[in-house]
Amino acid sequence: MNIEIRYYTKSGHTQKLAKAIAEELNITAKTIDKPLEKDVDILFLGSSIYGNSIDPAITKFFNNINVNIGLIVNFSTAGSIESTYEQVKELAQLYNIPISSKEFHCPGEFVGMNTGRPNNNDIENIKKFTHNFI
């Protein structure tokens, strides 16, 4: 089974989650500027909310996909919005890529809110999520 991890982050919060997934799966997490080079069974895709939306870099990532993806698993951080799931789901549907209804989201530190998040508990929770998903 080919599993890949791609993520986008400005603050490093989503990167922390990506690295925890990578540690759990014993693979390397890469930023979305690293294209997928071969077909993927499961793509863990991480993003965050910036100004009530995912960054346009995520849309660009989808535009540049030229391999088959069996399933996207969304993970995200955000200061005040619940998750990036619905926005990523819209893109996945636009490109006819299945997306799991299961996702992982935790708060990210933002302008004094959610100080220290993602924290050690969040890291352990995403590892459990990943283990249980696989």
mmCIF file of C-alpha atoms in Angstrom:
data_model
loop_
_atom_site.group_PDB
_atom_site.id
_atom_site.type_symbol
_atom_site.label_atom_id
_atom_site.label_comp_id
_atom_site.label_asym_id
_atom_site.label_seq_id
_atom_site.Cartn_x
_atom_site.Cartn_y
_atom_site.Cartn_z
ATOM 1 C CA MET A 1 0.000 0.000 0.000
ATOM 2 C CA ASN A 2 1.410 3.396 -1.013
ATOM 3 C CA ILE A 3 0.733 6.089 1.592
ATOM 4 C CA GLU A 4 1.895 9.677 1.233
ATOM 5 C CA ILE A 5 1.704 12.754 3.450
ATOM 6 C CA ARG A 6 1.533 16.273 2.057
ATOM 7 C CA TYR A 7 0.847 19.440 4.010
ATOM 8 C CA TYR A 8 0.764 23.219 3.798
ATOM 9 C CA THR A 9 1.613 25.437 6.745
ATOM 10 C CA LYS A 10 2.539 29.034 7.439
ATOM 11 C CA SER A 11 2.922 28.782 11.217
ATOM 12 C CA GLY A 12 4.315 25.257 11.561
ATOM 13 C CA HIS A 13 1.246 23.898 13.373
ATOM 14 C CA THR A 14 0.080 21.628 10.569
ATOM 15 C CA GLN A 15 3.677 20.539 10.059
ATOM 16 C CA LYS A 16 3.725 19.241 13.654
ATOM 17 C CA LEU A 17 0.704 17.058 12.862
ATOM 18 C CA ALA A 18 2.248 15.876 9.569
ATOM 19 C CA LYS A 19 5.443 14.854 11.331
ATOM 20 C CA ALA A 20 3.446 12.917 13.942
ATOM 21 C CA ILE A 21 1.616 11.021 11.177
ATOM 22 C CA ALA A 22 4.960 10.349 9.486
ATOM 23 C CA GLU A 23 6.423 9.026 12.720
ATOM 24 C CA GLU A 24 3.445 6.731 13.238
ATOM 25 C CA LEU A 25 3.671 5.378 9.663
ATOM 26 C CA ASN A 26 7.461 5.433 9.406
ATOM 27 C CA ILE A 27 7.375 7.509 6.204
ATOM 28 C CA THR A 28 8.365 11.077 5.326
ATOM 29 C CA ALA A 29 5.953 13.997 5.416
ATOM 30 C CA LYS A 30 6.490 16.481 2.601
ATOM 31 C CA THR A 31 5.164 19.924 1.833
ATOM 32 C CA ILE A 32 2.670 20.299 -1.004
ATOM 33 C CA ASP A 33 5.356 21.794 -3.220
ATOM 34 C CA LYS A 34 6.722 18.241 -3.579
ATOM 35 C CA PRO A 35 4.549 16.645 -6.277
ATOM 36 C CA LEU A 36 3.202 13.139 -5.986
ATOM 37 C CA GLU A 37 5.319 10.999 -8.264
ATOM 38 C CA LYS A 38 3.305 7.787 -8.388
ATOM 39 C CA ASP A 39 -0.191 6.527 -7.670
ATOM 40 C CA VAL A 40 -1.202 6.795 -4.020
ATOM 41 C CA ASP A 41 -3.605 4.555 -2.117
ATOM 42 C CA ILE A 42 -3.992 6.954 0.813
ATOM 43 C CA LEU A 43 -2.961 10.601 0.876
ATOM 44 C CA PHE A 44 -2.917 12.304 4.259
ATOM 45 C CA LEU A 45 -3.405 15.953 3.291
ATOM 46 C CA GLY A 46 -2.841 18.696 5.844
ATOM 47 C CA SER A 47 -3.922 22.314 5.673
ATOM 48 C CA SER A 48 -4.948 25.263 7.792
ATOM 49 C CA ILE A 49 -7.389 28.133 7.697
ATOM 50 C CA TYR A 50 -6.100 31.585 6.806
ATOM 51 C CA GLY A 51 -8.700 34.359 6.589
ATOM 52 C CA ASN A 52 -11.628 31.888 6.707
ATOM 53 C CA SER A 53 -10.289 29.810 3.823
ATOM 54 C CA ILE A 54 -7.653 27.284 2.906
ATOM 55 C CA ASP A 55 -4.622 28.809 1.251
ATOM 56 C CA PRO A 56 -4.714 29.013 -2.582
ATOM 57 C CA ALA A 57 -1.609 26.792 -2.551
ATOM 58 C CA ILE A 58 -3.926 23.854 -1.758
ATOM 59 C CA THR A 59 -5.942 24.546 -4.913
ATOM 60 C CA LYS A 60 -2.693 24.750 -6.889
ATOM 61 C CA PHE A 61 -1.659 21.389 -5.414
ATOM 62 C CA PHE A 62 -4.898 19.815 -6.685
ATOM 63 C CA ASN A 63 -4.388 21.440 -10.115
ATOM 64 C CA ASN A 64 -0.994 19.763 -10.392
ATOM 65 C CA ILE A 65 -2.025 16.225 -9.400
ATOM 66 C CA ASN A 66 -1.241 13.873 -12.264
ATOM 67 C CA VAL A 67 -1.434 10.510 -10.475
ATOM 68 C CA ASN A 68 -4.306 8.423 -9.157
ATOM 69 C CA ILE A 69 -5.272 8.881 -5.517
ATOM 70 C CA GLY A 70 -7.384 6.198 -3.871
ATOM 71 C CA LEU A 71 -8.429 8.257 -0.845
ATOM 72 C CA ILE A 72 -7.623 11.569 0.810
ATOM 73 C CA VAL A 73 -7.551 11.772 4.604
ATOM 74 C CA ASN A 74 -7.829 15.373 5.755
ATOM 75 C CA PHE A 75 -6.009 16.764 8.776
ATOM 76 C CA SER A 76 -5.924 20.389 9.824
ATOM 77 C CA THR A 77 -5.389 23.121 12.364
ATOM 78 C CA ALA A 78 -7.188 26.438 12.698
ATOM 79 C CA GLY A 79 -7.409 29.243 15.209
ATOM 80 C CA SER A 80 -11.166 29.657 15.245
ATOM 81 C CA ILE A 81 -12.816 27.627 12.476
ATOM 82 C CA GLU A 82 -13.759 23.996 13.004
ATOM 83 C CA SER A 83 -11.624 22.455 10.222
ATOM 84 C CA THR A 84 -10.646 22.593 6.554
ATOM 85 C CA TYR A 85 -12.630 19.444 5.766
ATOM 86 C CA GLU A 86 -15.518 20.980 3.799
ATOM 87 C CA GLN A 87 -13.220 23.124 1.649
ATOM 88 C CA VAL A 88 -10.853 20.249 0.910
ATOM 89 C CA LYS A 89 -13.843 17.990 0.237
ATOM 90 C CA GLU A 90 -15.123 20.439 -2.401
ATOM 91 C CA LEU A 91 -11.753 20.350 -4.169
ATOM 92 C CA ALA A 92 -11.518 16.573 -3.941
ATOM 93 C CA GLN A 93 -14.989 16.215 -5.444
ATOM 94 C CA LEU A 94 -14.115 18.675 -8.208
ATOM 95 C CA TYR A 95 -11.170 16.442 -9.141
ATOM 96 C CA ASN A 96 -13.102 13.188 -8.583
ATOM 97 C CA ILE A 97 -10.853 12.071 -5.739
ATOM 98 C CA PRO A 98 -12.536 10.202 -2.877
ATOM 99 C CA ILE A 99 -12.139 11.756 0.566
ATOM 100 C CA SER A 100 -12.628 9.963 3.849
ATOM 101 C CA SER A 101 -15.413 11.154 6.121
ATOM 102 C CA LYS A 102 -12.943 10.637 8.962
ATOM 103 C CA GLU A 103 -10.587 13.531 9.602
ATOM 104 C CA PHE A 104 -8.359 14.922 12.299
ATOM 105 C CA HIS A 105 -8.535 18.524 13.413
ATOM 106 C CA CYS A 106 -7.143 20.387 16.371
ATOM 107 C CA PRO A 107 -6.860 24.058 17.236
ATOM 108 C CA GLY A 108 -3.758 25.944 16.251
ATOM 109 C CA GLU A 109 -2.392 28.888 18.177
ATOM 110 C CA PHE A 110 -3.610 32.160 16.692
ATOM 111 C CA VAL A 111 -3.442 35.710 18.068
ATOM 112 C CA GLY A 112 -3.411 34.645 21.698
ATOM 113 C CA MET A 113 -6.035 31.918 21.256
ATOM 114 C CA ASN A 114 -5.221 28.233 21.732
ATOM 115 C CA THR A 115 -1.843 28.951 23.259
ATOM 116 C CA GLY A 116 0.605 26.096 22.768
ATOM 117 C CA ARG A 117 -1.585 24.171 20.329
ATOM 118 C CA PRO A 118 -1.099 21.735 18.843
ATOM 119 C CA ASN A 119 0.220 20.367 22.120
ATOM 120 C CA ASN A 120 1.578 16.967 23.176
ATOM 121 C CA ASN A 121 -1.960 15.664 23.686
ATOM 122 C CA ASP A 122 -2.895 16.694 20.124
ATOM 123 C CA ILE A 123 0.217 14.939 18.802
ATOM 124 C CA GLU A 124 -0.679 11.733 20.634
ATOM 125 C CA ASN A 125 -4.275 12.004 19.395
ATOM 126 C CA ILE A 126 -3.253 12.295 15.738
ATOM 127 C CA LYS A 127 -0.958 9.310 16.140
ATOM 128 C CA LYS A 128 -3.900 7.311 17.548
ATOM 129 C CA PHE A 129 -6.142 8.564 14.741
ATOM 130 C CA THR A 130 -3.562 7.486 12.155
ATOM 131 C CA HIS A 131 -3.030 4.083 13.768
ATOM 132 C CA ASN A 132 -6.771 3.421 13.965
ATOM 133 C CA PHE A 133 -7.341 4.652 10.408
ATOM 134 C CA ILE A 134 -4.732 2.345 8.914
#
